PDB file of C-alpha atoms in Angstrom:
ATOM      1  CA  UNK A  95      10.830  -3.019 -22.961  1.00  0.00           C
ATOM      2  CA  UNK A  96      12.687  -5.402 -20.403  1.00  0.00           C
ATOM      3  CA  UNK A  97      15.779  -5.475 -22.792  1.00  0.00           C
ATOM      4  CA  UNK A  98      16.043  -2.076 -23.494  1.00  0.00           C
ATOM      5  CA  UNK A  99      15.787  -1.050 -19.947  1.00  0.00           C
ATOM      6  CA  UNK A 100      17.708  -4.252 -18.433  1.00  0.00           C
ATOM      7  CA  UNK A 101      20.494  -4.916 -21.717  1.00  0.00           C
ATOM      8  CA  UNK A 102      22.637  -7.035 -18.856  1.00  0.00           C
ATOM      9  CA  UNK A 103      19.822  -8.031 -16.839  1.00  0.00           C
ATOM     10  CA  UNK A 104      17.236  -6.997 -13.826  1.00  0.00           C
ATOM     11  CA  UNK A 105      18.975  -7.948 -10.382  1.00  0.00           C
ATOM     12  CA  UNK A 106      16.994  -6.340  -7.974  1.00  0.00           C
ATOM     13  CA  UNK A 107      13.866  -4.442  -6.564  1.00  0.00           C
ATOM     14  CA  UNK A 108      13.389  -1.912  -4.840  1.00  0.00           C
ATOM     15  CA  UNK A 109      10.399  -0.833  -3.269  1.00  0.00           C
ATOM     16  CA  UNK A 110       8.617   2.382  -1.505  1.00  0.00           C
ATOM     17  CA  UNK A 111       6.551   1.462   1.372  1.00  0.00           C
ATOM     18  CA  UNK A 112       3.347   3.836   1.590  1.00  0.00           C
ATOM     19  CA  UNK A 113       1.809   4.270  -2.112  1.00  0.00           C
ATOM     20  CA  UNK A 114       3.423   1.137  -3.441  1.00  0.00           C
ATOM     21  CA  UNK A 115       3.451  -1.956  -0.746  1.00  0.00           C
ATOM     22  CA  UNK A 116       0.879  -0.185   1.762  1.00  0.00           C
ATOM     23  CA  UNK A 117      -1.889   2.405   0.530  1.00  0.00           C
ATOM     24  CA  UNK A 118      -2.132   4.356   3.474  1.00  0.00           C
ATOM     25  CA  UNK A 119      -3.211   7.249   2.398  1.00  0.00           C
ATOM     26  CA  UNK A 120      -6.273   7.462   4.520  1.00  0.00           C
ATOM     27  CA  UNK A 121      -4.216   6.323   7.183  1.00  0.00           C
ATOM     28  CA  UNK A 122      -2.020   9.381   7.288  1.00  0.00           C
ATOM     29  CA  UNK A 123      -5.079  11.734   6.839  1.00  0.00           C
ATOM     30  CA  UNK A 124      -6.231  10.471   9.665  1.00  0.00           C
ATOM     31  CA  UNK A 125      -2.785  10.244  11.559  1.00  0.00           C
ATOM     32  CA  UNK A 126      -2.129  14.010  10.751  1.00  0.00           C
ATOM     33  CA  UNK A 127      -5.900  15.451  11.215  1.00  0.00           C
ATOM     34  CA  UNK A 128      -5.923  13.390  14.787  1.00  0.00           C
ATOM     35  CA  UNK A 129      -2.955  15.250  15.758  1.00  0.00           C
ATOM     36  CA  UNK A 130      -4.349  18.568  14.382  1.00  0.00           C
ATOM     37  CA  UNK A 131      -7.294  18.011  16.361  1.00  0.00           C
ATOM     38  CA  UNK A 132      -5.717  17.588  19.287  1.00  0.00           C
ATOM     39  CA  UNK A 133      -4.262  20.861  19.178  1.00  0.00           C
ATOM     40  CA  UNK A 134      -6.964  22.704  17.990  1.00  0.00           C
ATOM     41  CA  UNK A 135      -6.218  23.106  14.742  1.00  0.00           C
ATOM     42  CA  UNK A 136      -7.852  22.956  11.273  1.00  0.00           C
ATOM     43  CA  UNK A 137      -7.740  19.145   9.465  1.00  0.00           C
ATOM     44  CA  UNK A 138      -4.762  19.605   6.784  1.00  0.00           C
ATOM     45  CA  UNK A 139      -5.359  21.343   3.376  1.00  0.00           C
ATOM     46  CA  UNK A 140      -4.667  19.393   0.265  1.00  0.00           C
ATOM     47  CA  UNK A 141      -1.452  20.856  -0.483  1.00  0.00           C
ATOM     48  CA  UNK A 142      -0.057  19.930   2.873  1.00  0.00           C
ATOM     49  CA  UNK A 143      -1.749  16.034   2.888  1.00  0.00           C
ATOM     50  CA  UNK A 144       0.452  15.393  -0.761  1.00  0.00           C
ATOM     51  CA  UNK A 145       3.699  16.510   1.398  1.00  0.00           C
ATOM     52  CA  UNK A 146       3.136  15.133   4.193  1.00  0.00           C
ATOM     53  CA  UNK A 147       1.950  11.218   2.194  1.00  0.00           C
ATOM     54  CA  UNK A 148       5.726  11.627   0.490  1.00  0.00           C
ATOM     55  CA  UNK A 149       7.945  13.162   3.920  1.00  0.00           C
ATOM     56  CA  UNK A 150       8.994  11.890   6.767  1.00  0.00           C
ATOM     57  CA  UNK A 151       6.824  12.150   9.523  1.00  0.00           C
ATOM     58  CA  UNK A 152       8.663  14.637  11.239  1.00  0.00           C
ATOM     59  CA  UNK A 153       9.367  16.621   7.952  1.00  0.00           C
ATOM     60  CA  UNK A 154       5.931  16.786   7.776  1.00  0.00           C
ATOM     61  CA  UNK A 155       4.925  17.847  11.402  1.00  0.00           C
ATOM     62  CA  UNK A 156       7.419  20.581  11.014  1.00  0.00           C
ATOM     63  CA  UNK A 157       5.333  21.505   7.775  1.00  0.00           C
ATOM     64  CA  UNK A 158       2.356  21.464   9.994  1.00  0.00           C
ATOM     65  CA  UNK A 159       2.608  21.760  13.710  1.00  0.00           C
ATOM     66  CA  UNK A 160       3.622  25.414  14.878  1.00  0.00           C
ATOM     67  CA  UNK A 161       7.355  26.221  15.440  1.00  0.00           C
ATOM     68  CA  UNK A 162       7.151  26.517  19.825  1.00  0.00           C
ATOM     69  CA  UNK A 163       6.109  22.436  18.628  1.00  0.00           C
ATOM     70  CA  UNK A 164       8.891  21.545  17.405  1.00  0.00           C
ATOM     71  CA  UNK A 165      10.836  20.504  20.015  1.00  0.00           C
ATOM     72  CA  UNK A 166       8.279  17.978  21.247  1.00  0.00           C
ATOM     73  CA  UNK A 167       6.821  16.558  18.328  1.00  0.00           C
ATOM     74  CA  UNK A 168       6.858  13.404  19.094  1.00  0.00           C
ATOM     75  CA  UNK A 169       5.709  13.583  22.977  1.00  0.00           C
ATOM     76  CA  UNK A 170       2.777  15.735  21.079  1.00  0.00           C
ATOM     77  CA  UNK A 171       2.011  13.235  18.939  1.00  0.00           C
ATOM     78  CA  UNK A 172       1.730  10.176  21.174  1.00  0.00           C
ATOM     79  CA  UNK A 173      -0.085  12.379  22.886  1.00  0.00           C
ATOM     80  CA  UNK A 174      -2.865  12.643  20.352  1.00  0.00           C
ATOM     81  CA  UNK A 175      -3.088   9.688  19.117  1.00  0.00           C
ATOM     82  CA  UNK A 176      -1.978   5.801  19.746  1.00  0.00           C
ATOM     83  CA  UNK A 177      -0.782   4.793  16.019  1.00  0.00           C
ATOM     84  CA  UNK A 178      -0.854   1.327  16.927  1.00  0.00           C
ATOM     85  CA  UNK A 179      -4.833   1.008  17.754  1.00  0.00           C
ATOM     86  CA  UNK A 180      -6.135   3.383  15.798  1.00  0.00           C
ATOM     87  CA  UNK A 181      -3.986   3.912  12.561  1.00  0.00           C
ATOM     88  CA  UNK A 182      -1.934   0.813  11.619  1.00  0.00           C
ATOM     89  CA  UNK A 183      -5.940  -0.922  11.257  1.00  0.00           C
ATOM     90  CA  UNK A 184      -6.491   1.605   8.117  1.00  0.00           C
ATOM     91  CA  UNK A 185      -3.294  -0.078   6.741  1.00  0.00           C
ATOM     92  CA  UNK A 186      -4.081  -2.057   3.376  1.00  0.00           C
ATOM     93  CA  UNK A 187      -1.690  -4.022   1.193  1.00  0.00           C
ATOM     94  CA  UNK A 188      -1.835  -2.917  -2.260  1.00  0.00           C
ATOM     95  CA  UNK A 189      -3.897  -5.564  -4.550  1.00  0.00           C
ATOM     96  CA  UNK A 190      -1.280  -7.688  -5.923  1.00  0.00           C
ATOM     97  CA  UNK A 191       1.808  -6.949  -3.942  1.00  0.00           C
ATOM     98  CA  UNK A 192       2.230 -10.142  -2.582  1.00  0.00           C
ATOM     99  CA  UNK A 193       1.986 -12.233  -5.717  1.00  0.00           C
ATOM    100  CA  UNK A 194       4.210 -10.137  -7.496  1.00  0.00           C
ATOM    101  CA  UNK A 195       7.201 -10.753  -4.855  1.00  0.00           C
ATOM    102  CA  UNK A 196       6.370 -14.313  -4.674  1.00  0.00           C
ATOM    103  CA  UNK A 197       6.842 -14.543  -8.252  1.00  0.00           C
ATOM    104  CA  UNK A 198      10.500 -11.759  -8.034  1.00  0.00           C
ATOM    105  CA  UNK A 199      11.370 -14.412  -5.122  1.00  0.00           C
ATOM    106  CA  UNK A 200      10.627 -17.531  -7.287  1.00  0.00           C
ATOM    107  CA  UNK A 201      12.621 -16.173  -9.908  1.00  0.00           C
ATOM    108  CA  UNK A 202      15.586 -15.348  -7.953  1.00  0.00           C
ATOM    109  CA  UNK A 203      15.519 -11.767  -7.925  1.00  0.00           C
ATOM    110  CA  UNK A 204      16.639  -9.112  -4.966  1.00  0.00           C
ATOM    111  CA  UNK A 205      14.103  -6.994  -2.982  1.00  0.00           C
ATOM    112  CA  UNK A 206      14.780  -4.128  -0.525  1.00  0.00           C
ATOM    113  CA  UNK A 207      12.814  -2.013   1.167  1.00  0.00           C
ATOM    114  CA  UNK A 208      13.432   2.914   1.053  1.00  0.00           C
ATOM    115  CA  UNK A 209      10.935   4.034   2.837  1.00  0.00           C
ATOM    116  CA  UNK A 210      10.917   7.514   4.564  1.00  0.00           C
ATOM    117  CA  UNK A 211       9.355   5.870   7.516  1.00  0.00           C
ATOM    118  CA  UNK A 212      11.632   5.564  10.098  1.00  0.00           C
ATOM    119  CA  UNK A 213      12.596   2.119  11.304  1.00  0.00           C
ATOM    120  CA  UNK A 214       9.520   1.366  14.282  1.00  0.00           C
ATOM    121  CA  UNK A 215       7.169   2.357  11.768  1.00  0.00           C
ATOM    122  CA  UNK A 216       8.460   0.511   9.216  1.00  0.00           C
ATOM    123  CA  UNK A 217       8.516  -2.937  11.041  1.00  0.00           C
ATOM    124  CA  UNK A 218       5.035  -1.751  12.684  1.00  0.00           C
ATOM    125  CA  UNK A 219       3.830  -2.748   9.144  1.00  0.00           C
ATOM    126  CA  UNK A 220       6.067  -5.589   8.406  1.00  0.00           C
ATOM    127  CA  UNK A 221       4.518  -6.884  11.453  1.00  0.00           C
ATOM    128  CA  UNK A 222       1.302  -6.098  10.648  1.00  0.00           C
ATOM    129  CA  UNK A 223       1.120  -7.893   7.424  1.00  0.00           C
ATOM    130  CA  UNK A 224       3.359 -10.797   8.249  1.00  0.00           C
ATOM    131  CA  UNK A 225       5.281  -9.670   5.028  1.00  0.00           C
ATOM    132  CA  UNK A 226       7.722 -12.626   4.145  1.00  0.00           C
ATOM    133  CA  UNK A 227      11.584 -12.086   5.037  1.00  0.00           C
ATOM    134  CA  UNK A 228      12.156 -10.673   1.265  1.00  0.00           C
ATOM    135  CA  UNK A 229      13.426  -7.533   1.708  1.00  0.00           C
ATOM    136  CA  UNK A 230      17.224  -6.914   2.661  1.00  0.00           C
ATOM    137  CA  UNK A 231      18.526  -4.273   2.786  1.00  0.00           C
ATOM    138  CA  UNK A 232      15.095  -2.395   4.535  1.00  0.00           C
ATOM    139  CA  UNK A 233      16.690   1.293   4.428  1.00  0.00           C
ATOM    140  CA  UNK A 234      14.389   3.836   6.415  1.00  0.00           C
ATOM    141  CA  UNK A 235      15.163   7.363   7.442  1.00  0.00           C
ATOM    142  CA  UNK A 236      17.018   6.141  10.563  1.00  0.00           C
ATOM    143  CA  UNK A 237      19.584   4.343   8.536  1.00  0.00           C
ATOM    144  CA  UNK A 238      20.063   6.882   5.603  1.00  0.00           C
ATOM    145  CA  UNK A 239      19.063  10.401   4.359  1.00  0.00           C
ATOM    146  CA  UNK A 240      15.717  10.708   3.645  1.00  0.00           C
ATOM    147  CA  UNK A 241      14.176  10.439  -0.434  1.00  0.00           C
ATOM    148  CA  UNK A 242      14.562  12.422  -2.314  1.00  0.00           C
ATOM    149  CA  UNK A 243      18.346  12.477  -1.443  1.00  0.00           C
ATOM    150  CA  UNK A 244      19.764   9.039  -3.184  1.00  0.00           C
ATOM    151  CA  UNK A 245      21.795   7.975  -0.594  1.00  0.00           C
ATOM    152  CA  UNK A 246      19.471   4.917   0.389  1.00  0.00           C
ATOM    153  CA  UNK A 247      19.352   3.860  -3.417  1.00  0.00           C
ATOM    154  CA  UNK A 248      22.668   4.113  -3.540  1.00  0.00           C
ATOM    155  CA  UNK A 249      23.026   1.803   0.056  1.00  0.00           C
ATOM    156  CA  UNK A 250      21.056  -1.234  -1.491  1.00  0.00           C
ATOM    157  CA  UNK A 251      23.486  -1.309  -4.378  1.00  0.00           C
ATOM    158  CA  UNK A 252      26.123  -0.843  -2.929  1.00  0.00           C
ATOM    159  CA  UNK A 253      24.621  -3.600  -0.423  1.00  0.00           C
ATOM    160  CA  UNK A 254      23.652  -6.187  -3.118  1.00  0.00           C
ATOM    161  CA  UNK A 255      26.996  -5.219  -5.513  1.00  0.00           C
ATOM    162  CA  UNK A 256      24.918  -4.806  -8.292  1.00  0.00           C
ATOM    163  CA  UNK A 257      25.025  -1.933 -10.501  1.00  0.00           C
ATOM    164  CA  UNK A 258      22.540   0.892 -10.815  1.00  0.00           C
ATOM    165  CA  UNK A 259      21.538  -0.383 -14.233  1.00  0.00           C
ATOM    166  CA  UNK A 260      20.769  -3.818 -13.220  1.00  0.00           C
ATOM    167  CA  UNK A 261      17.960  -2.481 -10.324  1.00  0.00           C
ATOM    168  CA  UNK A 262      14.747  -0.832 -10.633  1.00  0.00           C
ATOM    169  CA  UNK A 263      12.845   1.620  -7.771  1.00  0.00           C
ATOM    170  CA  UNK A 264       9.380   1.185  -7.720  1.00  0.00           C
ATOM    171  CA  UNK A 265       7.711   4.158  -6.196  1.00  0.00           C
ATOM    172  CA  UNK A 266       4.673   6.675  -6.512  1.00  0.00           C
ATOM    173  CA  UNK A 267       5.937  10.387  -5.829  1.00  0.00           C
ATOM    174  CA  UNK A 268       8.670  12.776  -7.141  1.00  0.00           C
ATOM    175  CA  UNK A 269      10.735  12.179  -3.788  1.00  0.00           C
ATOM    176  CA  UNK A 270      11.102   8.040  -5.245  1.00  0.00           C
ATOM    177  CA  UNK A 271      12.155   9.350  -8.747  1.00  0.00           C
ATOM    178  CA  UNK A 272      14.680  11.391  -7.469  1.00  0.00           C
ATOM    179  CA  UNK A 273      15.977   9.239  -5.384  1.00  0.00           C
ATOM    180  CA  UNK A 274      16.081   6.744  -8.102  1.00  0.00           C
ATOM    181  CA  UNK A 275      17.317   8.352 -10.788  1.00  0.00           C
ATOM    182  CA  UNK A 276      19.856  10.363  -8.754  1.00  0.00           C
ATOM    183  CA  UNK A 277      21.440   6.810  -8.128  1.00  0.00           C
ATOM    184  CA  UNK A 278      21.140   6.128 -11.768  1.00  0.00           C
ATOM    185  CA  UNK A 279      18.505   3.331 -11.384  1.00  0.00           C
ATOM    186  CA  UNK A 280      16.311   2.646 -12.855  1.00  0.00           C
ATOM    187  CA  UNK A 281      12.415   4.154 -11.874  1.00  0.00           C
ATOM    188  CA  UNK A 282       8.999   2.746 -11.998  1.00  0.00           C
ATOM    189  CA  UNK A 283       5.823   4.782 -11.806  1.00  0.00           C
ATOM    190  CA  UNK A 284       3.402   3.224  -9.495  1.00  0.00           C
ATOM    191  CA  UNK A 285       0.264   4.653  -9.305  1.00  0.00           C
ATOM    192  CA  UNK A 286       1.636   7.846  -9.338  1.00  0.00           C
ATOM    193  CA  UNK A 287      -1.381  10.360 -10.176  1.00  0.00           C
ATOM    194  CA  UNK A 288       1.004  11.657 -13.711  1.00  0.00           C
ATOM    195  CA  UNK A 289       3.906  10.454 -12.294  1.00  0.00           C
ATOM    196  CA  UNK A 290       6.255   9.326 -15.163  1.00  0.00           C
ATOM    197  CA  UNK A 291       8.889   6.857 -15.244  1.00  0.00           C
ATOM    198  CA  UNK A 292      11.133   4.890 -17.577  1.00  0.00           C
ATOM    199  CA  UNK A 293       8.140   2.102 -17.142  1.00  0.00           C
ATOM    200  CA  UNK A 294       4.161   3.792 -15.951  1.00  0.00           C
ATOM    201  CA  UNK A 295       1.761   1.632 -14.287  1.00  0.00           C
ATOM    202  CA  UNK A 296      -1.136   2.011 -12.964  1.00  0.00           C
ATOM    203  CA  UNK A 297      -0.887  -1.663 -10.556  1.00  0.00           C
ATOM    204  CA  UNK A 298       1.200  -4.741  -9.916  1.00  0.00           C
ATOM    205  CA  UNK A 299      -0.582  -6.142 -12.292  1.00  0.00           C
ATOM    206  CA  UNK A 300       1.124  -4.425 -15.052  1.00  0.00           C
ATOM    207  CA  UNK A 301       4.169  -3.543 -13.528  1.00  0.00           C
ATOM    208  CA  UNK A 302       4.930  -7.436 -14.239  1.00  0.00           C
ATOM    209  CA  UNK A 303       3.757  -7.216 -17.529  1.00  0.00           C
ATOM    210  CA  UNK A 304       5.830  -4.165 -18.473  1.00  0.00           C
ATOM    211  CA  UNK A 305       8.306  -6.567 -16.695  1.00  0.00           C
ATOM    212  CA  UNK A 306       7.426 -10.108 -18.090  1.00  0.00           C
ATOM    213  CA  UNK A 307      10.796 -10.743 -20.165  1.00  0.00           C
ATOM    214  CA  UNK A 308      12.721 -10.292 -17.304  1.00  0.00           C
ATOM    215  CA  UNK A 309      10.850 -12.197 -14.444  1.00  0.00           C
TER     216      UNK A 309
END
């Protein structure tokens, strides 16, 4: 499979953060539901929850909160919940992620992150899990158009000086898939609940097996 997908070889891997590097679904649900409870509103619907998991925090809050609060989203969220104290401890590193990136690093492959978190939110994750400094560049909603725009994916390929066809994007959502395919990058659908990609896997053990010829 890898020779077919990467006839010129695999040079770098781009990771989405939430749902790929970390398991944050419970944490995200708790974060937004605390804000809604603070405002006396009902918990998110399943549709709102799915959207919030893919979107930027601002996009999610605009979706679930009434328009008169859109001018003060950050202030409202900060008043409702202490993210570092109440939410970050709920985050979990995806099983096998550390072993996988160590294998990539040992093989000389480059790594980057493309997330819809803002700079501060992603740095909180990197610091909390004390992840190694393998990821460069790190593209967030603070420095590129959020996914599904392919802008961030293109930025990474340009920074690496690598053809998109020699790059893999690992994501778990349609936003990730669109961001990858829009930049002509090979897409690996990771634990995506029916999401399909050039490679479709449930976990990092399966991903390592799928890429065995390229690692």
